[in-house]
Amino acid sequence: MGLVYNSTRNASETVQASEAILKGLANEGGLFVPSEIPALDRSFSELAQMSYQEIAYEVMKLYLTDFTEEELKHCIRSAYDSKFDTESIASLVKKKDAYFLELFHGATIAFKDMALSILPYLMTTSAKKNHVRNEIVILTATSGDTGKAALAGFADVPGTRIIVFYPKHGVSPIQERQMVTQRGENTYVIGIEGNFDDAQTGVKKMFQDPVLAEEMNAAGYQFSSANSINIGRLVPQVVYYVYSYAALLARGEIREGEEINVVVPTGNFGNILAAYYAKLMGTPIAKLICASNENKVLFDFFSTGCYDRNREFILTSSPSMDILISSNLERLIYQTAGRDADKNKELMRSLNETGRYTVTDEMRRQMDAFYGNYASEQETAQAIKAMYEAEGYIMDTHTAVADSVYRKYKEETKDGRKTVIASTASPYKFTRSVMNAIDPSYDNRSDFELIDELNKLSGVKIPQAIEDIRSAPVLHDTVCETEDMCKEVKRILSIG
Ligand SMILES: *Cc1c(COP(=O)(O)O)cnc(C)c1O
């Protein structure tokens, strides 16, 4: 069977893929990582002939080693279907000197759909394989996009409930509306009086509480996670980096083996980690360009080797990247520490206790492929306007952060490699910020007027996800303090 999953914090905890998906988080707060990064067993000239779904199978079969071919193909078929508004699932469009990998063609118009449309199928398949009788309670912290994508994926899935916590004052109006109008008997949405890091910390605490786990179990429940700490999120994200290389090759934009760069607008470090895995699997990627907004903790980390979250949390126009504790970085730390769980655990303890840690020079050397930079609010707005004026193409704020950082990288290094920019959300999800960037006088219009204006300017059809919320009733209005998150969960499940 070969590949299994290890915890980044305990060398003796080893599980199969399906168990890792079910558990979400390892014991002691560790993350599950594959015991080795598998190499692609198809050449890119073969992959270039394949559909998105076929490539998904070729990549995911290497990680989900205890799934049968039939099980995995069923999950892929069920996930990547007409829920996406393009047959290719992800579009790759050339604008200026870069290829934008549009990952927002799914049901909730952000890249989270790429993984969260398949996660419910991976989860229910895993539950069946492991003879789980408990109802699975998906507990999720969101900076805006994960919440809606997870709600859409798990709504009315038998044997599951989903509870989403979001920062009440830290998401875009459209993001909030998308979540609070969610239908489904098994869905719960709660705003917290805190930021994303507070939500994520509160959720992680519940995962690690053995007393709560016991109470849950007695009542017939167990937790799992839809956050990018779940390996069932990470693995499907590797697929589109392999796919984008295959697509460039199929179109004759690159020669087989020619190296490309990838730019990823980054928050929790899940998406760019998937690109790193794609590189380690054999995709010819030279640089992984990590783009941050003004919460530039990762830029500082790649520049100095010191990760330091002791700073002001800034609310920006790219809220899904407003994060100071990038959870998935732990997987890179573990990898570059020579897969040493004790060493990693020590650094994470330091992060927990002092808010910072410093990696060794040897570890930094192993992170050579990463380049970090950031874009200010003003630079982000300028990028949107400049692209609109040059190409008539309208980027969302997150993609604009990536575009802006790409220009800085190119200026600094003169690197002329072909470059893929992960385009993580539809501009319709951040309409106000996007329209203000193009012309500040739009600011006095209502959100729905701006949507119609964006449609006029871009000529891009208004997505169904936006049409759906125009008149949908608000079904969730609970707000709580950060310290009451656990109380809310117990109330929902009627325990304790
Ligand atoms: C979640 C998200 C990001 C950040 O992705 P990570 O995997 O957390 O680094 C960037 N852009 C958008 C639109 C997102 O929803």
Coordinates of C-alpha atoms and ligand atoms in Angstrom, one line a residue:
M1 CA 0.0 0.0 0.0
G2 CA 3.0 2.3 0.4
L3 CA 2.0 5.8 1.1
V4 CA 0.4 6.5 4.5
Y5 CA 0.0 9.7 6.6
N6 CA 2.2 10.9 9.5
S7 CA 1.6 13.6 12.0
T8 CA 3.8 16.6 11.9
R9 CA 4.0 16.5 15.7
N10 CA 4.2 12.9 16.6
A11 CA 6.4 10.4 14.7
S12 CA 4.4 7.4 16.0
E13 CA 1.0 8.5 14.7
T14 CA 0.4 6.9 11.3
V15 CA -2.9 6.6 9.5
Q16 CA -4.4 5.6 6.1
A17 CA -5.6 8.4 3.8
S18 CA -9.3 7.8 4.6
E19 CA -8.6 8.0 8.3
A20 CA -6.6 11.2 7.8
I21 CA -9.6 12.7 5.9
L22 CA -12.0 11.7 8.7
K23 CA -9.9 13.0 11.5
G24 CA -8.9 16.3 9.8
L25 CA -6.3 17.1 12.4
A26 CA -3.8 14.7 14.0
N27 CA -3.6 14.3 17.8
E28 CA -1.8 17.1 19.7
G29 CA -2.7 19.5 17.0
G30 CA -0.4 18.1 14.3
L31 CA -1.2 18.0 10.6
F32 CA -1.2 14.9 8.5
V33 CA 1.4 14.8 5.8
P34 CA 1.9 12.0 3.2
S35 CA 4.8 9.7 4.2
E36 CA 6.5 10.6 0.9
I37 CA 5.6 12.9 -2.0
P38 CA 4.7 10.5 -4.8
A39 CA 6.1 11.0 -8.3
L40 CA 3.7 11.4 -11.2
D41 CA 3.6 8.1 -13.1
R42 CA 2.3 9.6 -16.4
S43 CA 4.4 11.8 -18.7
F44 CA 3.1 15.3 -19.4
S45 CA 2.6 14.4 -23.1
E46 CA 0.1 11.8 -21.8
L47 CA -1.4 14.2 -19.3
A48 CA -1.8 16.9 -22.0
Q49 CA -4.3 14.6 -23.7
M50 CA -6.5 14.2 -20.7
S51 CA -9.5 16.0 -19.3
Y52 CA -9.5 17.7 -15.9
Q53 CA -11.3 14.7 -14.3
E54 CA -8.8 12.2 -15.8
I55 CA -5.8 14.2 -14.5
A56 CA -7.6 14.4 -11.1
Y57 CA -7.6 10.7 -11.0
E58 CA -4.0 10.3 -12.0
V59 CA -2.9 12.7 -9.3
M60 CA -5.2 11.7 -6.5
K61 CA -4.8 8.0 -6.8
L62 CA -1.2 8.5 -5.8
Y63 CA -2.2 10.1 -2.5
L64 CA -5.5 8.3 -1.6
T65 CA -3.9 4.9 -1.6
D66 CA -6.7 3.1 0.4
F67 CA -9.4 4.2 -2.0
T68 CA -10.4 1.8 -4.7
E69 CA -10.3 3.0 -8.4
E70 CA -14.1 2.8 -8.4
E71 CA -14.5 4.8 -5.2
L72 CA -12.1 7.6 -6.3
K73 CA -13.6 7.8 -9.8
H74 CA -17.1 8.1 -8.2
C75 CA -15.9 11.0 -6.0
I76 CA -14.3 12.8 -9.0
R77 CA -17.3 12.3 -11.3
S78 CA -19.7 13.5 -8.6
A79 CA -17.7 16.6 -7.8
Y80 CA -16.5 17.9 -11.2
D81 CA -19.7 18.2 -13.2
S82 CA -22.1 20.9 -14.2
K83 CA -21.8 22.6 -10.9
F84 CA -18.9 24.3 -12.7
D85 CA -19.8 26.8 -15.4
T86 CA -17.1 25.7 -17.7
E87 CA -16.5 22.3 -19.1
S88 CA -12.8 22.5 -18.5
I89 CA -13.5 23.0 -14.7
A90 CA -10.6 25.5 -14.5
S91 CA -9.9 28.1 -17.3
L92 CA -6.5 29.2 -18.3
V93 CA -6.5 32.6 -19.9
K94 CA -3.5 34.7 -21.1
K95 CA -3.6 38.4 -20.2
K96 CA -0.6 40.6 -20.6
D97 CA 2.4 38.4 -20.0
A98 CA 0.8 35.9 -17.6
Y99 CA -1.6 32.9 -17.7
F100 CA -4.4 33.3 -15.3
L101 CA -5.6 30.0 -13.9
E102 CA -9.2 30.8 -13.1
L103 CA -10.2 28.6 -10.2
F104 CA -13.5 30.3 -9.6
H105 CA -15.9 28.6 -11.9
G106 CA -17.6 26.5 -9.2
A107 CA -20.8 26.9 -7.2
T108 CA -19.6 29.6 -4.9
I109 CA -17.2 31.4 -7.3
A110 CA -13.9 31.1 -5.3
F111 CA -11.1 28.6 -5.6
K112 CA -12.3 26.8 -2.5
D113 CA -14.8 25.0 -4.7
M114 CA -12.0 23.1 -6.4
A115 CA -11.5 21.1 -3.3
L116 CA -14.7 21.5 -1.4
S117 CA -16.9 20.1 -4.1
I118 CA -15.1 16.8 -3.8
L119 CA -14.4 16.8 0.0
P120 CA -18.0 15.7 1.0
Y121 CA -17.6 12.6 -1.3
L122 CA -14.2 11.8 0.0
M123 CA -15.5 12.2 3.6
T124 CA -18.6 10.0 3.2
T125 CA -16.5 7.4 1.3
S126 CA -14.0 7.4 4.1
A127 CA -16.7 7.1 6.7
K128 CA -18.1 4.0 5.0
K129 CA -14.7 2.5 4.6
N130 CA -14.0 2.9 8.3
H131 CA -17.5 1.8 9.5
V132 CA -18.1 5.1 11.2
R133 CA -21.5 5.1 12.9
N134 CA -21.3 8.6 14.4
E135 CA -22.7 11.7 12.6
I136 CA -19.8 13.7 11.3
V137 CA -19.8 17.3 12.5
I138 CA -17.7 19.5 10.1
L139 CA -16.3 22.4 12.2
T140 CA -15.0 25.2 10.1
A141 CA -13.3 28.6 10.6
T142 CA -13.5 30.8 7.5
S143 CA -12.0 34.0 6.3
G144 CA -15.0 34.2 4.0
D145 CA -14.7 31.7 1.1
T146 CA -14.1 28.3 2.7
G147 CA -17.3 28.8 4.7
K148 CA -19.7 29.2 1.8
A149 CA -17.9 26.5 -0.3
A150 CA -18.0 24.0 2.6
L151 CA -21.7 24.9 3.3
A152 CA -22.6 24.3 -0.3
G153 CA -20.7 21.1 -0.4
F154 CA -22.1 19.6 2.8
A155 CA -25.6 20.9 2.7
D156 CA -28.1 18.0 3.2
V157 CA -25.3 15.4 2.8
P158 CA -26.7 12.5 4.9
G159 CA -24.7 11.6 8.1
T160 CA -23.1 15.1 8.3
R161 CA -23.7 18.5 9.9
I162 CA -21.7 21.6 9.2
I163 CA -21.0 24.5 11.6
V164 CA -19.2 27.5 10.2
F165 CA -17.6 30.4 12.2
Y166 CA -16.7 33.6 10.4
P167 CA -15.4 37.0 11.6
K168 CA -18.5 39.1 11.8
H169 CA -16.7 42.3 10.8
G170 CA -14.0 40.7 8.6
V171 CA -15.7 39.5 5.4
S172 CA -17.0 41.2 2.3
P173 CA -20.8 42.0 2.2
I174 CA -21.3 39.4 -0.6
Q175 CA -19.3 36.8 1.2
E176 CA -21.5 37.3 4.3
R177 CA -24.7 37.3 2.4
Q178 CA -23.7 34.1 0.6
M179 CA -23.2 32.3 4.0
V180 CA -26.2 33.6 6.0
T181 CA -28.6 32.7 3.2
Q182 CA -27.4 29.1 3.1
R183 CA -30.2 26.5 3.0
G184 CA -30.0 22.9 4.3
E185 CA -31.3 21.4 7.6
N186 CA -27.8 20.4 8.6
T187 CA -26.1 23.9 8.2
Y188 CA -25.2 26.4 10.9
V189 CA -23.5 29.7 10.4
I190 CA -22.2 31.9 13.3
G191 CA -20.5 35.2 13.2
I192 CA -17.9 35.8 15.9
E193 CA -16.7 39.1 17.5
G194 CA -13.1 38.5 16.5
N195 CA -10.9 38.0 13.5
F196 CA -10.1 34.9 11.4
D197 CA -7.2 33.8 13.6
D198 CA -9.5 33.9 16.6
A199 CA -12.0 31.7 14.7
Q200 CA -9.3 29.3 13.6
T201 CA -7.7 29.1 17.1
G202 CA -11.2 28.4 18.7
V203 CA -11.9 25.6 16.2
K204 CA -8.5 24.0 16.7
K205 CA -9.0 24.1 20.5
M206 CA -12.3 22.2 20.1
F207 CA -10.5 19.6 17.9
Q208 CA -7.9 19.1 20.6
D209 CA -10.3 18.9 23.6
P210 CA -10.4 15.2 24.7
V211 CA -13.3 15.8 27.1
L212 CA -15.4 17.4 24.4
A213 CA -14.5 14.5 22.1
E214 CA -15.8 12.0 24.7
E215 CA -19.0 14.0 25.2
M216 CA -19.5 14.1 21.4
N217 CA -18.9 10.4 21.0
A218 CA -21.4 9.6 23.8
A219 CA -24.0 11.6 21.9
G220 CA -23.2 10.0 18.6
Y221 CA -21.0 12.7 17.0
Q222 CA -17.4 13.2 15.9
F223 CA -15.7 16.2 14.5
S224 CA -14.0 16.6 11.2
S225 CA -12.6 19.6 9.4
A226 CA -13.2 21.2 6.0
N227 CA -10.3 23.6 6.5
S228 CA -7.2 23.4 4.4
I229 CA -5.5 21.5 7.2
N230 CA -7.5 18.5 6.0
I231 CA -5.5 16.4 3.6
G232 CA -8.8 16.0 1.7
R233 CA -8.6 19.7 0.8
L234 CA -4.9 19.7 -0.1
V235 CA -4.8 16.7 -2.5
P236 CA -7.5 18.0 -4.9
Q237 CA -5.7 21.3 -5.0
V238 CA -2.5 19.7 -6.4
V239 CA -4.5 18.6 -9.4
Y240 CA -5.0 22.0 -11.0
Y241 CA -1.3 22.8 -11.0
V242 CA -0.6 19.6 -12.9
Y243 CA -3.5 20.4 -15.1
S244 CA -2.3 23.9 -15.9
Y245 CA 1.1 22.6 -17.0
A246 CA -0.6 20.0 -19.1
A247 CA -2.9 22.6 -20.6
L248 CA 0.1 24.9 -21.5
L249 CA 1.8 22.0 -23.2
A250 CA -1.4 20.9 -25.0
R251 CA -1.7 24.5 -26.4
G252 CA 1.9 24.6 -27.5
E253 CA 2.7 27.5 -25.2
I254 CA 5.6 25.6 -23.7
R255 CA 7.9 22.7 -24.6
E256 CA 7.8 19.5 -22.5
G257 CA 10.1 19.9 -19.5
E258 CA 10.3 23.7 -19.8
E259 CA 10.1 25.3 -16.4
I260 CA 7.3 27.7 -15.4
N261 CA 6.7 29.9 -12.4
V262 CA 3.5 29.9 -10.3
V263 CA 2.2 32.9 -8.3
V264 CA -0.3 32.2 -5.5
P265 CA -2.2 34.8 -3.5
T266 CA -1.7 33.3 0.0
G267 CA -3.4 33.3 3.3
N268 CA -3.4 29.9 5.1
F269 CA -0.6 28.6 2.8
G270 CA -2.8 25.7 1.5
N271 CA -3.0 26.7 -2.1
I272 CA 0.7 27.4 -2.6
L273 CA 1.6 24.2 -0.6
A274 CA -0.4 22.3 -3.2
A275 CA 1.7 23.9 -5.9
Y276 CA 4.9 22.9 -4.0
Y277 CA 3.6 19.3 -3.9
A278 CA 2.9 19.4 -7.6
K279 CA 6.6 20.6 -8.1
L280 CA 7.9 17.8 -5.9
M281 CA 5.8 15.3 -7.9
G282 CA 7.7 16.3 -11.1
T283 CA 5.8 19.2 -12.5
P284 CA 8.5 21.5 -13.9
I285 CA 7.9 24.5 -11.7
A286 CA 10.9 26.7 -10.9
K287 CA 9.6 29.4 -8.5
L288 CA 6.7 29.4 -6.2
I289 CA 5.9 33.1 -5.7
C290 CA 4.0 33.7 -2.5
A291 CA 1.9 36.8 -2.7
S292 CA 0.6 38.5 0.5
N293 CA -1.5 41.5 1.2
E294 CA -0.6 44.0 4.0
N295 CA -0.7 41.1 6.5
K296 CA 2.8 40.3 5.2
V297 CA 3.9 37.8 7.8
L298 CA 5.0 35.3 5.1
F299 CA 7.0 37.9 3.2
D300 CA 8.9 38.7 6.4
F301 CA 9.3 35.0 7.0
F302 CA 10.8 34.3 3.6
S303 CA 13.0 37.4 3.9
T304 CA 14.4 36.7 7.4
G305 CA 13.7 33.1 8.4
C306 CA 11.7 34.4 11.4
Y307 CA 8.0 33.8 11.6
D308 CA 6.5 36.5 13.8
R309 CA 2.8 37.0 14.3
N310 CA 3.2 39.7 16.9
R311 CA 1.8 42.6 14.8
E312 CA -1.4 44.4 14.1
F313 CA -4.1 42.4 12.2
I314 CA -5.0 44.5 9.2
L315 CA -8.5 44.3 7.5
T316 CA -7.8 44.6 3.8
S317 CA -9.8 44.4 0.5
S318 CA -8.6 40.8 0.1
P319 CA -10.2 39.5 3.3
S320 CA -9.5 35.8 2.5
M321 CA -5.8 36.5 3.0
D322 CA -6.2 38.4 6.2
I323 CA -4.4 35.8 8.3
L324 CA -1.4 36.0 10.6
I325 CA -1.2 32.3 11.5
S326 CA -0.8 30.4 8.2
S327 CA -1.6 26.9 9.3
N328 CA -0.3 25.0 6.3
L329 CA 3.2 26.5 6.7
E330 CA 3.7 23.8 9.3
R331 CA 3.8 21.2 6.6
L332 CA 6.7 23.0 4.9
I333 CA 8.4 23.5 8.2
Y334 CA 8.1 19.8 9.0
Q335 CA 9.4 18.8 5.5
T336 CA 12.4 21.2 5.6
A337 CA 13.2 20.1 9.2
G338 CA 14.0 16.7 7.7
R339 CA 10.5 15.3 8.6
D340 CA 11.5 15.6 12.3
A341 CA 8.3 15.8 14.3
D342 CA 10.0 16.7 17.6
K343 CA 11.8 19.6 16.0
N344 CA 8.6 20.9 14.3
K345 CA 6.7 20.5 17.5
E346 CA 9.2 22.6 19.3
L347 CA 8.8 25.4 16.7
M348 CA 5.0 25.2 16.9
R349 CA 5.2 25.4 20.7
S350 CA 7.3 28.5 20.4
L351 CA 4.7 30.0 17.9
N352 CA 1.9 29.2 20.4
E353 CA 3.7 30.6 23.4
T354 CA 5.7 33.6 22.1
G355 CA 4.0 34.2 18.7
R356 CA 7.3 33.6 16.8
Y357 CA 9.9 31.1 15.8
T358 CA 13.1 31.1 13.7
V359 CA 14.2 28.4 11.3
T360 CA 17.7 27.3 10.6
D361 CA 19.8 28.4 7.6
E362 CA 19.7 24.8 6.4
M363 CA 15.9 24.9 6.5
R364 CA 15.9 28.2 4.7
R365 CA 18.1 26.8 2.0
Q366 CA 15.6 24.1 1.4
M367 CA 12.9 26.8 0.8
D368 CA 14.9 28.2 -2.1
A369 CA 12.1 27.7 -4.5
F370 CA 9.8 30.1 -2.6
Y371 CA 9.9 33.8 -3.2
G372 CA 7.8 36.1 -1.0
N373 CA 6.5 39.6 -1.6
Y374 CA 3.4 41.6 -0.8
A375 CA 1.1 44.3 -2.3
S376 CA -0.3 47.3 -0.4
E377 CA -3.9 48.3 -0.7
Q378 CA -3.0 51.0 -3.1
E379 CA -0.9 48.7 -5.3
T380 CA -3.7 46.1 -5.3
A381 CA -6.2 48.7 -6.5
Q382 CA -3.7 50.0 -9.1
A383 CA -3.2 46.5 -10.4
I384 CA -7.0 46.1 -11.0
K385 CA -7.2 49.4 -12.8
A386 CA -4.1 48.8 -14.9
M387 CA -5.2 45.3 -16.0
Y388 CA -8.7 46.6 -16.8
E389 CA -7.3 49.5 -18.9
A390 CA -4.8 47.2 -20.8
E391 CA -7.0 44.2 -21.4
G392 CA -10.6 44.9 -20.3
Y393 CA -10.0 42.0 -17.9
I394 CA -11.2 42.5 -14.4
M395 CA -9.4 40.7 -11.6
D396 CA -10.7 40.2 -8.1
T397 CA -8.7 41.8 -5.2
H398 CA -6.9 38.6 -4.3
T399 CA -5.8 37.9 -7.8
A400 CA -4.7 41.5 -8.0
V401 CA -2.4 41.0 -5.1
A402 CA -0.8 38.1 -7.0
D403 CA -0.6 40.1 -10.2
S404 CA 1.1 43.0 -8.4
V405 CA 3.6 40.8 -6.7
Y406 CA 4.4 39.1 -10.0
R407 CA 5.3 42.5 -11.5
K408 CA 7.6 43.2 -8.5
Y409 CA 9.2 39.8 -8.9
K410 CA 9.8 40.2 -12.6
E411 CA 11.2 43.7 -12.1
E412 CA 13.6 42.5 -9.4
T413 CA 14.8 39.3 -11.0
K414 CA 14.3 39.7 -14.8
D415 CA 13.1 36.1 -14.8
G416 CA 11.4 35.6 -18.1
R417 CA 9.8 32.1 -17.5
K418 CA 6.2 31.6 -18.5
T419 CA 4.1 32.3 -15.4
V420 CA 0.8 31.0 -14.1
I421 CA -1.1 33.2 -11.7
A422 CA -3.7 31.4 -9.5
S423 CA -6.8 33.4 -9.9
T424 CA -8.7 32.6 -6.8
A425 CA -12.0 34.4 -6.9
S426 CA -14.5 35.9 -9.3
P427 CA -14.5 39.8 -9.2
Y428 CA -18.3 39.5 -8.5
K429 CA -17.4 38.3 -5.0
F430 CA -15.6 41.5 -4.1
T431 CA -17.6 43.9 -6.3
R432 CA -17.3 47.0 -4.2
S433 CA -13.5 46.9 -3.8
V434 CA -13.0 46.0 -7.5
M435 CA -15.3 48.8 -8.8
N436 CA -13.8 51.4 -6.5
A437 CA -10.3 50.5 -7.8
I438 CA -11.5 51.2 -11.3
D439 CA -13.3 54.4 -10.3
P440 CA -13.7 55.7 -6.7
S441 CA -17.0 57.5 -7.6
Y442 CA -18.7 54.1 -7.7
D443 CA -18.6 54.1 -3.9
N444 CA -22.0 55.6 -3.3
R445 CA -23.9 52.8 -5.2
S446 CA -25.6 49.8 -3.6
D447 CA -23.9 46.4 -3.8
F448 CA -26.4 45.1 -6.4
E449 CA -26.1 48.2 -8.5
L450 CA -22.4 47.7 -8.6
I451 CA -22.9 44.1 -9.7
D452 CA -24.8 45.3 -12.7
E453 CA -22.1 47.9 -13.4
L454 CA -19.4 45.2 -13.2
N455 CA -21.4 43.2 -15.7
K456 CA -21.4 46.2 -18.1
L457 CA -17.7 46.9 -17.8
S458 CA -16.4 43.3 -18.0
G459 CA -19.0 41.7 -20.3
V460 CA -18.7 38.6 -18.0
K461 CA -22.1 37.0 -17.3
I462 CA -23.3 37.5 -13.7
P463 CA -22.6 34.1 -12.0
Q464 CA -25.5 32.1 -10.7
A465 CA -24.1 32.3 -7.2
I466 CA -24.7 36.1 -7.3
E467 CA -28.2 35.8 -8.8
D468 CA -29.1 33.3 -6.1
I469 CA -28.5 35.8 -3.2
R470 CA -30.2 38.8 -4.7
S471 CA -33.5 37.8 -3.1
A472 CA -32.6 34.9 -0.8
P473 CA -33.9 35.2 2.8
V474 CA -31.4 35.4 5.7
L475 CA -31.6 32.1 7.5
H476 CA -28.7 32.5 10.0
D477 CA -28.2 35.4 12.4
T478 CA -26.3 34.1 15.4
V479 CA -23.4 36.1 16.6
C480 CA -21.2 35.1 19.6
E481 CA -18.0 36.1 21.5
T482 CA -14.8 34.2 20.6
E483 CA -14.8 32.5 24.0
D484 CA -18.3 31.2 23.5
M485 CA -17.7 29.2 20.3
C486 CA -17.7 25.9 22.2
K487 CA -20.9 26.8 24.0
E488 CA -22.5 27.4 20.6
V489 CA -21.4 24.1 19.3
K490 CA -22.8 22.3 22.4
R491 CA -26.1 24.2 22.0
I492 CA -26.4 23.1 18.4
L493 CA -25.7 19.5 19.2
S494 CA -27.7 19.6 22.5
I495 CA -24.8 18.2 24.6
G496 CA -23.1 19.1 27.8
Ligands
LIG1 C1 -8.7 31.2 0.7 C2 -8.4 32.2 -0.3 C3 -7.0 32.6 -0.5 C4 -5.9 32.0 0.3 O1 -5.6 30.7 0.1 P1 -4.8 29.8 1.1 O2 -4.9 28.4 0.7 O3 -5.5 30.0 2.5 O4 -3.4 30.4 1.1 C5 -6.8 33.5 -1.6 N1 -7.8 34.0 -2.3 C6 -9.0 33.6 -2.1 C7 -10.1 34.3 -3.0 C8 -9.4 32.7 -1.1 O5 -10.7 32.4 -0.9

